[in-house]
């Protein structure tokens, strides 16, 4: 079984553990950022991370893997890891995506009434994308039963989800509002991770 330290090393080796001054998707600022897409460039990494997530799923006595009908991920972050988790579980994979800011089920994907879905994401912080994805699943008659994410950036945050969630690694990264941000106070400019300035 892959350890949390081995996963962190995987991120470091891929240059995916970034230090700087970043604007997160929530709008908050942070000095560290995990760029999972760089880790998931390697299919071997994707395979190992998906295996680690499925081990967490196996350890959850409240969820029977045989009862899961489909895997769903919020695009874009959850696409690669979600598809690989689905491949290993031999379940169908679908994704939700934002159109004009609103999370939707598109591309002809359908969810059977009462279907049980496993939700997979790469990195969760506030959990907004995962919650929006679950809301779409419910609108279509499905039931999200479990959330798996590679990284939890706010492991001490409570009340983010109304279904159980597990992550391969937890990394408690402090985030700030613009008004409280010490990097902003020093006069540096926050950049969006993945933009030219962040890499
Ligand atoms: Zn800042």
XYZ file of N, CA and C and ligand atoms in Angstrom:
598
model
N 0.845 -1.198 0.000
C 0.000 0.000 0.000
C 0.883 1.253 0.000
N 0.537 2.203 -0.823
C 1.308 3.443 -0.941
C 1.029 4.329 0.284
N 2.090 4.904 0.853
C 1.922 5.718 2.053
C 1.715 7.185 1.676
N 1.241 7.977 2.671
C 1.051 9.407 2.435
C 2.369 10.069 2.045
N 3.477 9.621 2.702
C 4.785 10.207 2.389
C 5.188 9.906 0.951
N 4.885 8.689 0.498
C 5.207 8.330 -0.892
C 4.403 9.182 -1.872
N 3.166 9.490 -1.515
C 2.348 10.337 -2.394
C 2.893 11.759 -2.420
N 3.287 12.271 -1.252
C 3.893 13.618 -1.214
C 5.174 13.663 -2.051
N 5.976 12.614 -1.943
C 7.202 12.526 -2.746
C 6.871 12.509 -4.239
N 5.778 11.817 -4.578
C 5.303 11.783 -5.965
C 5.022 13.213 -6.458
N 4.364 14.029 -5.606
C 4.070 15.420 -5.955
C 5.355 16.238 -6.083
N 6.279 16.033 -5.142
C 7.549 16.778 -5.192
C 8.334 16.418 -6.448
N 8.407 15.124 -6.745
C 9.172 14.666 -7.911
C 8.592 15.226 -9.210
N 7.273 15.429 -9.225
C 6.625 15.940 -10.443
C 6.656 17.472 -10.495
N 7.265 18.104 -9.490
C 7.256 19.571 -9.426
C 5.861 20.111 -9.191
N 5.026 19.326 -8.505
C 3.615 19.652 -8.363
C 3.266 20.254 -7.002
N 4.275 20.362 -6.136
C 4.068 20.983 -4.831
C 4.658 22.385 -4.934
N 3.815 23.367 -5.203
C 4.292 24.706 -5.538
C 4.287 25.609 -4.314
N 5.321 26.434 -4.179
C 5.378 27.452 -3.131
C 5.372 28.820 -3.787
N 4.558 29.734 -3.271
C 4.461 31.064 -3.865
C 3.308 31.835 -3.253
N 2.505 32.447 -4.092
C 1.386 33.273 -3.640
C 0.260 33.057 -4.642
N -0.710 32.249 -4.227
C -1.688 31.748 -5.183
C -3.112 32.183 -4.843
N -3.918 32.377 -5.876
C -5.363 32.552 -5.710
C -6.009 31.200 -5.965
N -6.703 30.662 -4.977
C -7.401 29.390 -5.144
C -8.737 29.620 -5.835
N -9.375 28.531 -6.271
C -10.653 28.678 -6.978
C -11.723 29.287 -6.072
N -11.541 29.148 -4.765
C -12.485 29.740 -3.805
C -12.303 31.247 -3.684
N -11.206 31.772 -4.273
C -10.917 33.196 -4.153
C -9.963 33.509 -3.016
N -9.725 32.505 -2.139
C -8.794 32.726 -1.027
C -7.354 32.596 -1.518
N -6.422 33.154 -0.741
C -5.010 33.121 -1.104
C -4.264 32.094 -0.258
N -3.209 31.522 -0.819
C -2.437 30.503 -0.128
C -0.988 30.565 -0.587
N -0.070 30.123 0.286
C 1.353 30.111 -0.060
C 1.774 28.793 -0.701
N 0.889 27.784 -0.659
C 1.237 26.485 -1.244
C 0.121 26.031 -2.165
N 0.512 25.301 -3.188
C -0.499 24.776 -4.097
C -0.052 23.422 -4.619
N -1.001 22.510 -4.724
C -0.721 21.183 -5.279
C -1.317 21.115 -6.681
N -0.460 20.921 -7.667
C -0.932 20.874 -9.047
C -1.018 19.402 -9.481
N -2.171 18.780 -9.184
C -2.297 17.334 -9.420
C -2.129 16.955 -10.885
N -2.473 17.853 -11.787
C -2.363 17.519 -13.215
C -0.939 17.109 -13.580
N 0.051 17.713 -12.903
C 1.448 17.359 -13.198
C 1.769 15.945 -12.733
N 1.197 15.546 -11.602
C 1.391 14.180 -11.104
C 0.689 13.186 -12.026
N -0.496 13.577 -12.472
C -1.323 12.662 -13.272
C -0.883 12.611 -14.734
N 0.176 13.358 -15.103
C 0.785 13.177 -16.429
C 1.272 11.751 -16.592
N 1.679 11.133 -15.474
C 2.139 9.741 -15.493
C 0.960 8.823 -15.188
N 0.647 7.944 -16.117
C -0.464 7.008 -15.895
C -0.133 6.061 -14.747
N 1.163 5.778 -14.544
C 1.529 4.936 -13.404
C 1.152 5.614 -12.092
N 1.375 6.938 -12.012
C 0.960 7.669 -10.815
C -0.556 7.614 -10.650
N -1.271 7.828 -11.746
C -2.740 7.795 -11.687
C -3.214 6.435 -11.180
N -2.580 5.383 -11.679
C -2.949 4.021 -11.270
C -2.704 3.835 -9.770
N -1.523 4.266 -9.292
C -1.191 4.094 -7.872
C -2.127 4.917 -6.980
N -2.445 6.147 -7.400
C -3.324 6.996 -6.584
C -4.744 6.429 -6.552
N -5.208 5.932 -7.682
C -6.555 5.338 -7.718
C -6.610 4.101 -6.830
N -5.543 3.302 -6.860
C -5.489 2.113 -5.992
C -5.553 2.526 -4.527
N -4.824 3.614 -4.178
C -4.839 4.095 -2.792
C -6.243 4.538 -2.390
N -6.961 5.196 -3.316
C -8.329 5.648 -3.012
C -9.271 4.459 -2.850
N -9.090 3.451 -3.682
C -9.971 2.279 -3.598
C -9.716 1.510 -2.304
N -8.468 1.528 -1.824
C -8.185 0.919 -0.517
C -8.965 1.626 0.591
N -9.062 2.967 0.486
C -9.869 3.730 1.460
C -11.344 3.320 1.357
N -11.793 3.140 0.135
C -13.189 2.748 -0.089
C -13.458 1.368 0.525
N -12.519 0.457 0.304
C -12.654 -0.892 0.859
C -12.720 -0.868 2.378
N -12.017 0.115 2.985
C -11.942 0.183 4.446
C -13.203 0.808 5.049
N -14.063 1.381 4.201
C -15.291 2.025 4.698
C -16.406 0.979 4.761
N -16.741 0.555 5.965
C -17.724 -0.522 6.123
C -19.139 -0.077 5.765
N -19.345 1.263 5.648
C -20.693 1.759 5.330
C -21.005 1.681 3.837
N -19.955 1.481 3.017
C -20.174 1.471 1.569
C -19.786 0.116 1.013
N -20.711 -0.524 0.304
C -20.431 -1.785 -0.379
C -20.114 -1.465 -1.842
N -18.899 -1.783 -2.274
C -18.477 -1.444 -3.634
C -19.426 -2.048 -4.669
N -19.973 -3.230 -4.372
C -20.894 -3.872 -5.325
C -22.155 -3.054 -5.553
N -22.502 -2.196 -4.587
C -23.720 -1.383 -4.704
C -23.501 -0.140 -5.563
N -22.239 0.209 -5.825
C -21.963 1.427 -6.595
C -22.235 1.165 -8.077
N -23.057 2.034 -8.676
C -23.434 1.853 -10.076
C -22.504 2.611 -11.024
N -22.053 3.798 -10.616
C -21.254 4.641 -11.497
C -20.271 5.470 -10.685
N -19.248 5.951 -11.386
C -18.323 6.928 -10.810
C -18.562 8.248 -11.526
N -18.579 9.339 -10.766
C -18.772 10.669 -11.361
C -17.701 11.606 -10.815
N -17.247 12.549 -11.663
C -16.269 13.539 -11.217
C -16.666 14.904 -11.734
N -16.352 15.963 -10.966
C -16.504 17.314 -11.503
C -15.305 17.638 -12.402
N -15.583 18.062 -13.637
C -14.500 18.459 -14.547
C -13.952 19.806 -14.081
N -12.675 20.118 -14.284
C -11.706 19.319 -15.032
C -10.879 18.465 -14.062
N -10.741 18.950 -12.826
C -9.796 18.327 -11.903
C -10.005 16.845 -11.682
N -11.260 16.398 -11.642
C -11.528 15.007 -11.294
C -11.496 14.032 -12.453
N -11.273 14.541 -13.676
C -11.443 13.678 -14.854
C -10.473 12.494 -14.875
N -9.182 12.766 -14.732
C -8.194 11.701 -14.922
C -8.273 10.687 -13.784
N -8.276 11.167 -12.559
C -8.302 10.241 -11.427
C -9.658 9.518 -11.364
N -10.731 10.227 -11.709
C -12.061 9.613 -11.706
C -12.168 8.478 -12.701
N -11.650 8.711 -13.909
C -11.704 7.666 -14.932
C -10.877 6.451 -14.508
N -9.728 6.683 -13.876
C -8.875 5.557 -13.470
C -9.493 4.777 -12.301
N -10.118 5.493 -11.356
C -10.833 4.792 -10.277
C -11.941 3.926 -10.889
N -12.676 4.501 -11.836
C -13.765 3.752 -12.479
C -13.228 2.526 -13.220
N -12.085 2.693 -13.883
C -11.492 1.559 -14.619
C -11.162 0.420 -13.661
N -10.524 0.777 -12.526
C -10.131 -0.278 -11.588
C -11.347 -0.941 -10.948
N -12.418 -0.167 -10.737
C -13.638 -0.728 -10.143
C -14.531 -1.400 -11.189
N -14.166 -1.232 -12.468
C -14.980 -1.764 -13.580
C -16.405 -1.221 -13.529
N -16.489 0.119 -13.302
C -17.780 0.816 -13.301
C -17.763 1.870 -14.406
N -18.951 2.275 -14.899
C -18.998 3.371 -15.871
C -18.576 4.692 -15.233
N -18.026 5.577 -16.051
C -17.566 6.889 -15.569
C -18.260 8.006 -16.341
N -18.795 8.973 -15.598
C -19.374 10.176 -16.200
C -18.792 11.394 -15.491
N -18.995 12.565 -16.070
C -18.528 13.771 -15.388
C -19.524 14.908 -15.545
N -19.484 15.808 -14.574
C -20.251 17.049 -14.664
C -19.273 18.160 -15.029
N -19.786 19.218 -15.611
C -18.913 20.311 -16.045
C -19.673 21.636 -15.929
N -18.905 22.703 -15.824
C -19.518 24.023 -15.732
C -19.763 24.584 -17.119
N -20.982 25.089 -17.325
C -21.257 25.855 -18.534
C -21.818 27.184 -18.065
N -21.161 28.256 -18.475
C -21.517 29.603 -18.014
C -21.633 29.620 -16.490
N -20.671 28.956 -15.849
C -20.576 28.998 -14.392
C -21.434 28.001 -13.661
N -22.353 27.334 -14.361
C -23.279 26.437 -13.681
C -22.930 24.978 -13.961
N -22.789 24.161 -12.893
C -22.447 22.748 -13.048
C -23.612 22.013 -13.690
N -23.302 21.216 -14.694
C -24.341 20.516 -15.455
C -23.870 19.127 -15.869
N -24.856 18.270 -16.206
C -24.580 16.973 -16.824
C -24.860 17.141 -18.308
N -23.838 16.945 -19.140
C -23.970 17.195 -20.570
C -23.519 15.954 -21.356
N -23.329 16.110 -22.633
C -22.737 15.085 -23.514
C -23.531 13.799 -23.592
N -24.834 13.871 -23.295
C -25.652 12.666 -23.397
C -25.559 11.735 -22.208
N -24.809 12.122 -21.159
C -24.746 11.293 -19.944
C -26.121 11.242 -19.289
N -26.499 10.070 -18.800
C -27.730 9.936 -18.034
C -27.437 9.167 -16.743
N -28.293 9.358 -15.750
C -28.173 8.647 -14.471
C -29.504 7.951 -14.218
N -29.481 6.639 -13.968
C -30.722 5.908 -13.694
C -31.282 6.334 -12.337
N -32.609 6.346 -12.251
C -33.280 6.696 -11.002
C -32.791 5.783 -9.874
N -32.320 6.386 -8.794
C -31.870 5.611 -7.638
C -30.462 5.066 -7.736
N -29.760 5.368 -8.838
C -28.386 4.862 -8.988
C -27.493 5.427 -7.897
N -26.573 4.592 -7.416
C -25.617 5.014 -6.390
C -24.315 5.407 -7.073
N -23.826 6.616 -6.730
C -22.628 7.128 -7.399
C -21.501 7.419 -6.420
N -20.308 7.061 -6.856
C -19.075 7.402 -6.157
C -18.539 8.681 -6.802
N -18.266 9.704 -5.984
C -17.778 10.990 -6.486
C -16.267 11.058 -6.280
N -15.532 11.366 -7.344
C -14.062 11.400 -7.256
C -13.550 12.773 -7.689
N -12.606 13.316 -6.921
C -12.032 14.634 -7.224
C -10.524 14.572 -6.990
N -9.769 15.488 -7.586
C -8.321 15.457 -7.332
C -7.998 16.167 -6.017
N -8.324 17.442 -5.912
C -8.011 18.206 -4.703
C -9.290 18.856 -4.175
N -9.566 18.691 -2.894
C -10.679 19.422 -2.299
C -10.154 20.417 -1.264
N -10.772 21.588 -1.238
C -10.469 22.574 -0.207
C -11.794 22.957 0.438
N -12.521 23.880 -0.183
C -13.846 24.198 0.348
C -14.853 23.113 -0.029
N -14.570 22.357 -1.090
C -15.471 21.287 -1.522
C -16.585 21.765 -2.430
N -16.493 22.995 -2.907
C -17.563 23.580 -3.721
C -17.875 22.786 -4.979
N -16.851 22.397 -5.725
C -17.085 21.658 -6.974
C -17.739 20.305 -6.697
N -17.299 19.648 -5.624
C -17.868 18.348 -5.274
C -19.337 18.506 -4.880
N -19.642 19.543 -4.101
C -21.046 19.749 -3.715
C -21.918 20.047 -4.933
N -21.406 20.870 -5.845
C -22.179 21.178 -7.065
C -22.382 19.926 -7.908
N -21.347 19.091 -7.989
C -21.436 17.825 -8.728
C -22.512 16.929 -8.100
N -22.524 16.842 -6.764
C -23.511 16.000 -6.078
C -24.918 16.536 -6.276
N -25.046 17.870 -6.317
C -26.372 18.459 -6.535
C -26.908 18.079 -7.912
N -26.022 18.065 -8.902
C -26.432 17.664 -10.258
C -26.855 16.193 -10.262
N -26.082 15.341 -9.587
C -26.422 13.918 -9.500
C -27.820 13.751 -8.912
N -28.098 14.491 -7.840
C -29.409 14.367 -7.182
C -30.527 14.890 -8.070
N -30.266 15.994 -8.785
C -31.286 16.520 -9.716
C -31.683 15.474 -10.747
N -30.742 14.603 -11.103
C -31.002 13.579 -12.111
C -31.455 12.254 -11.493
N -31.753 12.255 -10.206
C -32.311 11.066 -9.569
C -31.304 10.102 -8.995
N -30.018 10.459 -9.057
C -28.985 9.592 -8.503
C -28.700 9.909 -7.050
N -27.958 9.001 -6.409
C -27.639 9.163 -4.987
C -26.120 9.087 -4.786
N -25.474 10.213 -4.456
C -24.046 10.137 -4.133
C -23.881 9.414 -2.799
N -22.997 8.396 -2.765
C -22.854 7.608 -1.537
C -21.493 7.780 -0.877
N -20.512 8.329 -1.622
C -19.164 8.416 -1.064
C -18.352 9.385 -1.918
N -17.458 10.125 -1.265
C -16.541 11.024 -1.977
C -15.120 10.537 -1.732
N -14.340 10.437 -2.805
C -12.915 10.146 -2.697
C -12.150 11.270 -3.376
N -11.113 11.793 -2.720
C -10.267 12.812 -3.328
C -8.815 12.477 -3.040
N -7.938 12.823 -3.965
C -6.517 12.530 -3.755
C -5.992 13.347 -2.580
N -6.294 14.647 -2.583
C -5.732 15.550 -1.575
C -6.853 16.322 -0.882
N -6.777 16.384 0.434
C -7.646 17.280 1.194
C -6.775 18.416 1.719
N -7.048 19.627 1.218
C -6.219 20.777 1.613
C -6.729 21.441 2.874
N -7.872 20.989 3.362
C -8.412 21.579 4.593
C -8.999 20.475 5.462
N -8.142 19.530 5.923
C -8.659 18.345 6.612
C -9.392 18.636 7.909
N -9.175 19.808 8.483
C -9.862 20.098 9.744
C -11.215 20.780 9.524
N -11.505 21.133 8.259
C -12.791 21.782 7.976
C -13.922 20.779 8.179
N -14.989 21.206 8.819
C -16.125 20.315 9.069
C -17.352 20.806 8.308
N -18.270 19.884 8.093
C -19.559 20.265 7.517
C -19.528 20.579 6.039
N -18.471 20.146 5.334
C -18.429 20.441 3.908
C -19.351 19.535 3.096
N -19.484 18.272 3.558
C -20.221 17.290 2.767
C -21.242 16.548 3.627
N -22.340 16.115 2.971
C -23.351 15.342 3.689
C -23.261 13.847 3.365
N -22.167 13.428 2.702
C -21.881 11.997 2.560
C -20.425 11.794 2.995
N -20.063 10.565 3.407
C -18.702 10.346 3.911
C -17.639 10.579 2.835
N -16.498 11.120 3.252
C -15.410 11.315 2.285
C -14.081 10.835 2.851
N -13.224 10.366 1.945
C -11.873 9.937 2.291
C -10.898 10.527 1.282
N -9.663 10.745 1.725
C -8.639 11.268 0.822
C -7.360 10.458 0.991
N -6.547 10.436 -0.084
C -5.287 9.702 -0.019
C -4.304 10.430 0.886
N -4.249 11.771 0.798
C -3.398 12.539 1.703
C -4.122 13.787 2.186
N -3.752 14.213 3.390
C -4.248 15.462 3.950
C -3.080 16.419 4.055
N -3.317 17.645 3.655
C -2.261 18.644 3.747
C -2.934 19.923 4.220
N -2.713 20.240 5.480
C -3.423 21.384 6.048
C -2.746 22.673 5.603
N -3.248 23.246 4.523
C -2.655 24.454 3.963
C -3.477 25.653 4.412
N -2.778 26.573 5.059
C -3.480 27.757 5.546
C -3.891 28.640 4.359
N -5.121 29.116 4.387
C -5.578 30.032 3.342
C -6.043 31.324 3.990
N -6.057 32.389 3.201
C -6.344 33.724 3.723
C -7.339 34.445 2.818
N -8.121 35.331 3.397
C -8.861 36.280 2.569
C -7.849 37.327 2.089
N -8.223 38.058 1.062
C -7.312 39.071 0.519
C -6.917 40.053 1.626
N -7.871 40.401 2.468
C -7.603 41.385 3.521
C -6.625 40.864 4.578
N -6.639 39.528 4.809
C -5.788 38.941 5.846
C -4.473 38.387 5.307
N -4.292 38.392 3.988
C -3.190 37.641 3.379
C -1.840 38.317 3.663
N -0.907 37.580 4.326
C 0.400 38.183 4.633
C 1.248 38.431 3.385
N 1.037 37.619 2.327
C 1.798 37.836 1.096
C 1.329 39.109 0.405
N 0.014 39.330 0.423
C -0.522 40.579 -0.140
C 0.029 41.776 0.640
N 0.105 41.595 1.984
C 0.604 42.681 2.835
C 2.045 43.036 2.496
N 2.792 42.022 2.015
C 4.186 42.265 1.602
C 4.260 42.864 0.202
N 3.117 42.936 -0.472
C 3.066 43.614 -1.764
C 3.283 42.725 -2.970
N 3.353 41.373 -2.767
C 3.470 40.509 -3.938
C 2.084 40.259 -4.523
N 2.068 39.880 -5.787
C 0.798 39.695 -6.488
C 0.462 38.205 -6.521
N -0.760 37.857 -6.125
C -1.204 36.466 -6.158
C -1.472 36.053 -7.602
N -1.077 34.812 -7.933
C -1.319 34.310 -9.281
C -2.194 33.071 -9.218
N -2.902 32.825 -10.315
C -3.694 31.595 -10.420
C -2.744 30.449 -10.687
N -2.821 29.345 -9.926
C -1.948 28.208 -10.200
C -2.169 27.736 -11.639
N -1.053 27.394 -12.283
C -1.156 26.924 -13.661
C -1.004 28.047 -14.664
N -1.151 29.280 -14.179
C -0.895 30.396 -15.077
C 0.608 30.566 -15.188
N 1.049 31.340 -16.131
C 2.476 31.461 -16.424
C 3.287 31.822 -15.186
N 2.739 32.731 -14.379
C 3.493 33.219 -13.224
C 3.695 32.175 -12.145
N 2.798 31.186 -12.090
C 2.876 30.190 -11.023
C 3.899 29.121 -11.313
N 4.276 28.945 -12.561
C 5.194 27.862 -12.915
C 6.466 28.442 -13.503
Zn -2.536 37.293 -1.068
